[in-house]
Short mmCIF file of N, CA and C in Angstrom, two decimals:
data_model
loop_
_atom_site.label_atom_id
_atom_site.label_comp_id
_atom_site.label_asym_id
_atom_site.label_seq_id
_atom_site.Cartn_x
_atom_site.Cartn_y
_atom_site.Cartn_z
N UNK A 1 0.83 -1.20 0.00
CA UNK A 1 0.00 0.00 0.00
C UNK A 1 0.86 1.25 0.00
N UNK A 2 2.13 1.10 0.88
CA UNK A 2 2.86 2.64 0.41
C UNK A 2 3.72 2.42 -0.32
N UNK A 3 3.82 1.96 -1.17
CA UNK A 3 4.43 1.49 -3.27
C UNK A 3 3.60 2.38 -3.54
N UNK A 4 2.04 1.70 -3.46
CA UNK A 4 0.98 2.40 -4.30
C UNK A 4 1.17 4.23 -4.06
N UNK A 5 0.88 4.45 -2.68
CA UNK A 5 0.93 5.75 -2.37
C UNK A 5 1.92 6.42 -2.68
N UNK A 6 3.17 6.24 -2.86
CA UNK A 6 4.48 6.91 -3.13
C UNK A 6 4.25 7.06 -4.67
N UNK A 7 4.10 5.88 -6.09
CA UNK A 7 3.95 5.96 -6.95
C UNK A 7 3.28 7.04 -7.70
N UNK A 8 2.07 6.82 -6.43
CA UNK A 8 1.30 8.24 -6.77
C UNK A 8 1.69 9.66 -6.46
N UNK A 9 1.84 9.59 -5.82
CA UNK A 9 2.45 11.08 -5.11
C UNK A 9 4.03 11.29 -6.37
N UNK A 10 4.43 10.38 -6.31
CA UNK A 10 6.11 10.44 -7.68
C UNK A 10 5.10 11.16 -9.06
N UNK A 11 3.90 10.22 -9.18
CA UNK A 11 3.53 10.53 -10.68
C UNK A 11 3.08 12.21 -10.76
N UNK A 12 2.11 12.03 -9.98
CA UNK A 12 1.77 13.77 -9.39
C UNK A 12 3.07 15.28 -9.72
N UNK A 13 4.19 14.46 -9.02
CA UNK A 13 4.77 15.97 -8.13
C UNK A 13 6.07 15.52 -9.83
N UNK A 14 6.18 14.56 -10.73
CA UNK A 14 6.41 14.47 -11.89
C UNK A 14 6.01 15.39 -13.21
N UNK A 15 4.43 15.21 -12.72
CA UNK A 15 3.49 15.64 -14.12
C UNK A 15 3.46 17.25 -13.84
N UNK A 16 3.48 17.84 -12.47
CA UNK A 16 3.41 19.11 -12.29
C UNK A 16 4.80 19.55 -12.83
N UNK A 17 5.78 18.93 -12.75
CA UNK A 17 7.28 18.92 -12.70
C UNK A 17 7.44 19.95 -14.38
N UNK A 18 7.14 18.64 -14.95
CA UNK A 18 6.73 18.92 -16.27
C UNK A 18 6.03 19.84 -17.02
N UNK A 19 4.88 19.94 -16.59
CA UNK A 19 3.90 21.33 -16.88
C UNK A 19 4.66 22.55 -16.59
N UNK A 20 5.44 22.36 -15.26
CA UNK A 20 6.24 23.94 -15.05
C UNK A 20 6.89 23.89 -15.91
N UNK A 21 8.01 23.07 -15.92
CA UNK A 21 9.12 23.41 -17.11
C UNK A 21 8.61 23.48 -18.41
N UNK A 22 7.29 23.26 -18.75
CA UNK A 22 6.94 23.64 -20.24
C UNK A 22 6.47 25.21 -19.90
N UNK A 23 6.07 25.62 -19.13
CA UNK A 23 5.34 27.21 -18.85
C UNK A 23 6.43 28.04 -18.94
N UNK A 24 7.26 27.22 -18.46
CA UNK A 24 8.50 28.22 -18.00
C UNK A 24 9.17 28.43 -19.45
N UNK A 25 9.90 27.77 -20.43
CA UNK A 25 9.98 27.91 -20.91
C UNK A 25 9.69 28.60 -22.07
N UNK A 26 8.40 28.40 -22.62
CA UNK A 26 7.15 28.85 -23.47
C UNK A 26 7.20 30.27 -23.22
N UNK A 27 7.29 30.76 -21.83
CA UNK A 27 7.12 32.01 -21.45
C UNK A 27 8.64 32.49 -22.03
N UNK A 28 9.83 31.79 -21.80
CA UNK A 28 11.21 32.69 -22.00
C UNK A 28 11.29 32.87 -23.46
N UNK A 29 10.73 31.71 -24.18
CA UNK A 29 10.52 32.03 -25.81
C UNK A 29 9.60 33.12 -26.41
N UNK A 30 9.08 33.27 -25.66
CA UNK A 30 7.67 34.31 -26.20
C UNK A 30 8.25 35.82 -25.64
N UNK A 31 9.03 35.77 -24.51
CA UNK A 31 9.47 36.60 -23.92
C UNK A 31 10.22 38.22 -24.57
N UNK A 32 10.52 37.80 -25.59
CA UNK A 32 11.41 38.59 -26.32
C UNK A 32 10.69 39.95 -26.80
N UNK A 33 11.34 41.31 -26.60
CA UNK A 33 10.27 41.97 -27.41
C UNK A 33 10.67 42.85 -28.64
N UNK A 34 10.06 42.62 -29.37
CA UNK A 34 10.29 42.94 -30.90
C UNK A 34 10.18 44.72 -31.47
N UNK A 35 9.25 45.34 -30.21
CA UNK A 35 9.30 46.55 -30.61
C UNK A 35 10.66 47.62 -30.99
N UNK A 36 10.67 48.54 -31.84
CA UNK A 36 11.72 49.35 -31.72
C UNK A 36 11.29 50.70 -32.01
N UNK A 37 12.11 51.24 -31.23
CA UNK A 37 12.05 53.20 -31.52
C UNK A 37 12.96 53.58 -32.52
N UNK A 38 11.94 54.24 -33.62
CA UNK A 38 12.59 54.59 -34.38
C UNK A 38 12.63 56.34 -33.99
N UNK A 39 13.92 56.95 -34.35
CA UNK A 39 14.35 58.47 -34.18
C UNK A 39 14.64 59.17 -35.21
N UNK A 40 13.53 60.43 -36.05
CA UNK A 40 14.11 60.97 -36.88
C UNK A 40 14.92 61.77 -36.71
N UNK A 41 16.37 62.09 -37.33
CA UNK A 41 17.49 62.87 -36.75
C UNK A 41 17.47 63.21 -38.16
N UNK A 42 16.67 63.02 -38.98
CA UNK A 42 17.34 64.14 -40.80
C UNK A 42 16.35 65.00 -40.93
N UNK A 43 16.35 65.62 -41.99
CA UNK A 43 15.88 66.92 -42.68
C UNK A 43 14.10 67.01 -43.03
N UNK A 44 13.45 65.59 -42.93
CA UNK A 44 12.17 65.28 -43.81
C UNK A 44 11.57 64.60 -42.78
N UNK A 45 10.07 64.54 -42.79
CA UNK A 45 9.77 63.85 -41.96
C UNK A 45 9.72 62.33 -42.57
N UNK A 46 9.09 61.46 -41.67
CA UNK A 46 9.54 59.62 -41.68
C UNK A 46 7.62 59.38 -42.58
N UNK A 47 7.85 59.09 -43.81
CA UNK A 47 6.26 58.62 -44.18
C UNK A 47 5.80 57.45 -44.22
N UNK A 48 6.92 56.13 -43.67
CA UNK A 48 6.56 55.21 -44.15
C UNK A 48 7.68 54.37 -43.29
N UNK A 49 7.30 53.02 -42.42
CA UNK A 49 8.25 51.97 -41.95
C UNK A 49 7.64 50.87 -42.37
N UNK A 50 8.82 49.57 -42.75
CA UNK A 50 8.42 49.06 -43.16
C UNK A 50 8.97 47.85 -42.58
N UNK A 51 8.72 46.72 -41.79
CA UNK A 51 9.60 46.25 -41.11
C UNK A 51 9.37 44.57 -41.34
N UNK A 52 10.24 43.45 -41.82
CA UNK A 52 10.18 42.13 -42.94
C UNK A 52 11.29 41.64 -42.14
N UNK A 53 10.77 40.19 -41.78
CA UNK A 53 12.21 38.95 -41.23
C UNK A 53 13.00 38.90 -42.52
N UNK A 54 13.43 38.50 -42.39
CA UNK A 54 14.62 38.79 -43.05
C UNK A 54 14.84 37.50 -43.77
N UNK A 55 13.93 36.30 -43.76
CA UNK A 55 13.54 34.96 -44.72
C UNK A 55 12.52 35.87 -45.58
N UNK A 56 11.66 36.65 -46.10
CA UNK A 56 10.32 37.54 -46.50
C UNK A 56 10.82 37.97 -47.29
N UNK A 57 10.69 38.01 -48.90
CA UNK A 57 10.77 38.79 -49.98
C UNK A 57 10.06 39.96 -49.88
N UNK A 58 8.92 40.47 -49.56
CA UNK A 58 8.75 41.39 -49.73
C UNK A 58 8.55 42.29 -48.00
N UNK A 59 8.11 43.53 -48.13
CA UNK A 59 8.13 44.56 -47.09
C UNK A 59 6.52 44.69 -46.69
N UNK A 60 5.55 44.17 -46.79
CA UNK A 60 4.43 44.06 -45.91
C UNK A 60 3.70 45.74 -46.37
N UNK A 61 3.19 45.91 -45.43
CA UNK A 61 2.68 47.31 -45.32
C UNK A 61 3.32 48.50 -44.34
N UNK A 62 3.16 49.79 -44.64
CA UNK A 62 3.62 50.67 -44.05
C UNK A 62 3.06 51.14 -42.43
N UNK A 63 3.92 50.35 -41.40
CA UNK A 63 3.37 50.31 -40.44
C UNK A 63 3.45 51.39 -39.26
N UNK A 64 3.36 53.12 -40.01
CA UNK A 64 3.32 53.91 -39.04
C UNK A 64 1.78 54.14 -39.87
N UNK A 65 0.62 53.54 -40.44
CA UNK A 65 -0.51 53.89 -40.93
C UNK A 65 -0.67 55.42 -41.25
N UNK A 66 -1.41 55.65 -40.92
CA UNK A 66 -1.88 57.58 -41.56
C UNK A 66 -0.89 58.52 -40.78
N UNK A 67 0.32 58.15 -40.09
CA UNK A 67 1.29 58.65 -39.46
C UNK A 67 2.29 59.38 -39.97
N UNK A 68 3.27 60.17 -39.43
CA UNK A 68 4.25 60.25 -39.56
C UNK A 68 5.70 60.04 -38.36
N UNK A 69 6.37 60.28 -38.62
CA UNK A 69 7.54 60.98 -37.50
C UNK A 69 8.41 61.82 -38.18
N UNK A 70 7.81 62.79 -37.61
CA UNK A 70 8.87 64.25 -37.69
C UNK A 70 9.94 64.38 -37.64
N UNK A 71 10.73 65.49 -37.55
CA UNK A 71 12.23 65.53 -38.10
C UNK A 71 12.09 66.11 -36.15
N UNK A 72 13.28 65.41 -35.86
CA UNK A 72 13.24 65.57 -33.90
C UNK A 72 12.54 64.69 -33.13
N UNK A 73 11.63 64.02 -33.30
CA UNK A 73 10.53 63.18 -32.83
C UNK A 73 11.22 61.76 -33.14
N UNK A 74 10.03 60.31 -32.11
CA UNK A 74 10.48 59.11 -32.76
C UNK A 74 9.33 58.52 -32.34
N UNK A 75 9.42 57.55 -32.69
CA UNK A 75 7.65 56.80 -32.83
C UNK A 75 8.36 54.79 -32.67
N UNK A 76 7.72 54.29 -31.36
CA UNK A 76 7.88 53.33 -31.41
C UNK A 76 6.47 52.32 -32.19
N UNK A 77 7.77 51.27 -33.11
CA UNK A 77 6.60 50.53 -33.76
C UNK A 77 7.60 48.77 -34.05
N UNK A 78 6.35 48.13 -34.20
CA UNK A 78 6.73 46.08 -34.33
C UNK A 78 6.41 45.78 -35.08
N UNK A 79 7.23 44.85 -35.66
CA UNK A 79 6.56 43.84 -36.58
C UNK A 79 5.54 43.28 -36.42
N UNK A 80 4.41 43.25 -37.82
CA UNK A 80 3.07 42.35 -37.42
C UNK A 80 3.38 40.79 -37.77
N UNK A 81 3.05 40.03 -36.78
CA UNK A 81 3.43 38.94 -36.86
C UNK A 81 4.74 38.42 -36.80
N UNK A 82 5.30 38.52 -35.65
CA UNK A 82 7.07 37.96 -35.78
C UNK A 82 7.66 36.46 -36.28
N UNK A 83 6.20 35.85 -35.50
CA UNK A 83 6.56 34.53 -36.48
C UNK A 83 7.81 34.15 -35.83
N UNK A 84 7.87 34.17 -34.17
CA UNK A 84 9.46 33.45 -33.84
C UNK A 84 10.54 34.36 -34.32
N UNK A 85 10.52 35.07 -35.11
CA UNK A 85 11.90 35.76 -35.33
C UNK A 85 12.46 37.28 -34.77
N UNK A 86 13.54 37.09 -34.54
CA UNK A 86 14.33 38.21 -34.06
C UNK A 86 14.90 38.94 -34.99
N UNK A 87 15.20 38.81 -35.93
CA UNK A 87 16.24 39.71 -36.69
C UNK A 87 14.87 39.82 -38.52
N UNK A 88 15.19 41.44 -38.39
CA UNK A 88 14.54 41.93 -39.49
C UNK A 88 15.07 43.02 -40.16
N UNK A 89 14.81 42.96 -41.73
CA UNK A 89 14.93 44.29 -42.31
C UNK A 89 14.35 45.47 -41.88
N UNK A 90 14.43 46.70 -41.77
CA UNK A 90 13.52 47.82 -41.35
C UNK A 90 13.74 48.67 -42.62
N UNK A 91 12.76 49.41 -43.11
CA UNK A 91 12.62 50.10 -44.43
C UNK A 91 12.38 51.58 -43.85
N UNK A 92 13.01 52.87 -43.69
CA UNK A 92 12.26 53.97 -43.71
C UNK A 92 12.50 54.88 -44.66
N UNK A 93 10.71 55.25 -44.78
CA UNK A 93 10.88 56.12 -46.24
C UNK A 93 10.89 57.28 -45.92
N UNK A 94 10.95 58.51 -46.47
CA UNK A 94 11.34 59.59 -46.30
C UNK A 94 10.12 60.84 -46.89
N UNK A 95 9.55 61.90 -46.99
CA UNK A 95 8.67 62.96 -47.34
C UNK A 95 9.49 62.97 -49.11
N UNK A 96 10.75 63.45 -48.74
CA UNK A 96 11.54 63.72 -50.01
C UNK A 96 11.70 62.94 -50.58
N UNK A 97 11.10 61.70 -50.48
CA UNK A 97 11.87 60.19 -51.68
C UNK A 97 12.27 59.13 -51.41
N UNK A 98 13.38 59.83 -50.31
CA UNK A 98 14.50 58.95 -49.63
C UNK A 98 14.20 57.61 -49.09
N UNK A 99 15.27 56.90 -49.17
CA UNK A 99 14.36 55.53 -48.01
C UNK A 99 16.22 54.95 -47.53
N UNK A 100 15.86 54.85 -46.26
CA UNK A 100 17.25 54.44 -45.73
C UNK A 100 16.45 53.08 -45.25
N UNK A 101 17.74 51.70 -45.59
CA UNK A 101 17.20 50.49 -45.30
C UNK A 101 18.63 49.89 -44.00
N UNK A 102 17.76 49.70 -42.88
CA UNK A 102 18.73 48.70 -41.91
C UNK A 102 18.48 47.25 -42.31
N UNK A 103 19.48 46.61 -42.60
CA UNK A 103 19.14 45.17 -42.95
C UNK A 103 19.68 44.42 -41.29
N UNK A 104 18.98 43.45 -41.67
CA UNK A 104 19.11 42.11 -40.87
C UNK A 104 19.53 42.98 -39.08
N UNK A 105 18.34 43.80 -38.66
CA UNK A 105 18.88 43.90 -37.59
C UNK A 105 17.73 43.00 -36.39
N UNK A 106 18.70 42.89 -35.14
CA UNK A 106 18.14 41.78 -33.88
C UNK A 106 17.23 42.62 -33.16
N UNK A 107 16.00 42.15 -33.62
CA UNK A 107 14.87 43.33 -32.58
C UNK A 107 14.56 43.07 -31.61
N UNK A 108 15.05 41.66 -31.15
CA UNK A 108 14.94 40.68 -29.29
C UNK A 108 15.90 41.67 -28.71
N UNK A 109 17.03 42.10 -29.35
CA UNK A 109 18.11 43.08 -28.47
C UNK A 109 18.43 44.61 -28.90
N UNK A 110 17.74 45.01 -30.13
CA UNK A 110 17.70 46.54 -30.26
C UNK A 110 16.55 47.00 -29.82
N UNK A 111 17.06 48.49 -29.35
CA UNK A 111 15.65 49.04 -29.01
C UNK A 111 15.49 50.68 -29.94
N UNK A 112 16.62 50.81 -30.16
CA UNK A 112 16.56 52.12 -31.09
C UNK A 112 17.15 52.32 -32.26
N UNK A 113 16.61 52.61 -33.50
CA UNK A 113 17.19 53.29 -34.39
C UNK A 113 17.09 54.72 -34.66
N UNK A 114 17.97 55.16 -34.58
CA UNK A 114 18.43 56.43 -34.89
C UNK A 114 18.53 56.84 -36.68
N UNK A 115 17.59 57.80 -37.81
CA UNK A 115 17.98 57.53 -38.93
C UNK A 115 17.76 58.39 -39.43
N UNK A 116 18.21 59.24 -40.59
CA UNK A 116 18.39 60.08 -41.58
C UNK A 116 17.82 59.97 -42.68
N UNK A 117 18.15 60.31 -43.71
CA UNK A 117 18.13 60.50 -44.83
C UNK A 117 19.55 59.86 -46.00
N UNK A 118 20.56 59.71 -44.97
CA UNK A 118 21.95 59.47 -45.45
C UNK A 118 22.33 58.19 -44.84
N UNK A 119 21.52 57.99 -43.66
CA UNK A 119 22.01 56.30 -43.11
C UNK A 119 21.49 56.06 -41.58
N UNK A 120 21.74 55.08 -40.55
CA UNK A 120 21.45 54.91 -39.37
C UNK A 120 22.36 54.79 -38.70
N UNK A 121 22.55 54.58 -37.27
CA UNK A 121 22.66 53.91 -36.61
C UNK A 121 21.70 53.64 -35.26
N UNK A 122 22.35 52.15 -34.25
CA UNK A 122 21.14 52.01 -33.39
C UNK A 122 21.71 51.97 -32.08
N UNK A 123 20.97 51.64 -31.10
CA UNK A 123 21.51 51.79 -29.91
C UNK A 123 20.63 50.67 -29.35
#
């Protein structure tokens, strides 16, 4: 009878065992966050971001919608749908034409781009 009872109590404090370490996990994968601030530092304001994993032929839609960001200003914005991935192209277009492209950057560990008309950098 305490086989039986121990077995049980093993299978129990097992199966919970398990369930945590799947929560736990699940949660550190999901954990990541994809948003980034973008900063206009050039001459025009920002008409257009465009932000694609970096497996994605094309650039999606322009995801500051009926927006802009001004020349001094910055506007945080995410990828729709990350789909598991960290690292993406970012597209910004410009009032005047322009479009400065960051390729393949890690959006689990950037939080800012800084960008122009002539190029970026991020922080």
């Amino acid at each position: 009878m305490i086989t039986t009872l121990a077995k049980i109590a093993f299978t129990r404090t097992a199966s919970a065992l398990v369930v945590a370490a799947s929560l736990f996990s699940a949660g550190t994968a999901s954990a990541h966050q994809r948003w980034v601030d973008i900063s206009n530092v050039g001459s025009s304001e920002i008409v257009g971001v465009y932000i694609s994993n970096i497996d994605k032929q094309n650039w999606g839609r322009n995801l500051l919608g009926s927006y802009s960001i001004d020349v001094g200003y910055e506007m945080t914005v995410d990828p729709r749908r990350p789909e598991g991935y960290c690292r993406f192209d970012v597209l910004m277009e410009f009032a005047d034409g322009s479009q400065t492209i960051a390729w393949d950057q890690n959006l689990c560990e950037l939080t800012d781009v800084v960008v122009s008309e002539s190029g970026y950098y991020t922080i």
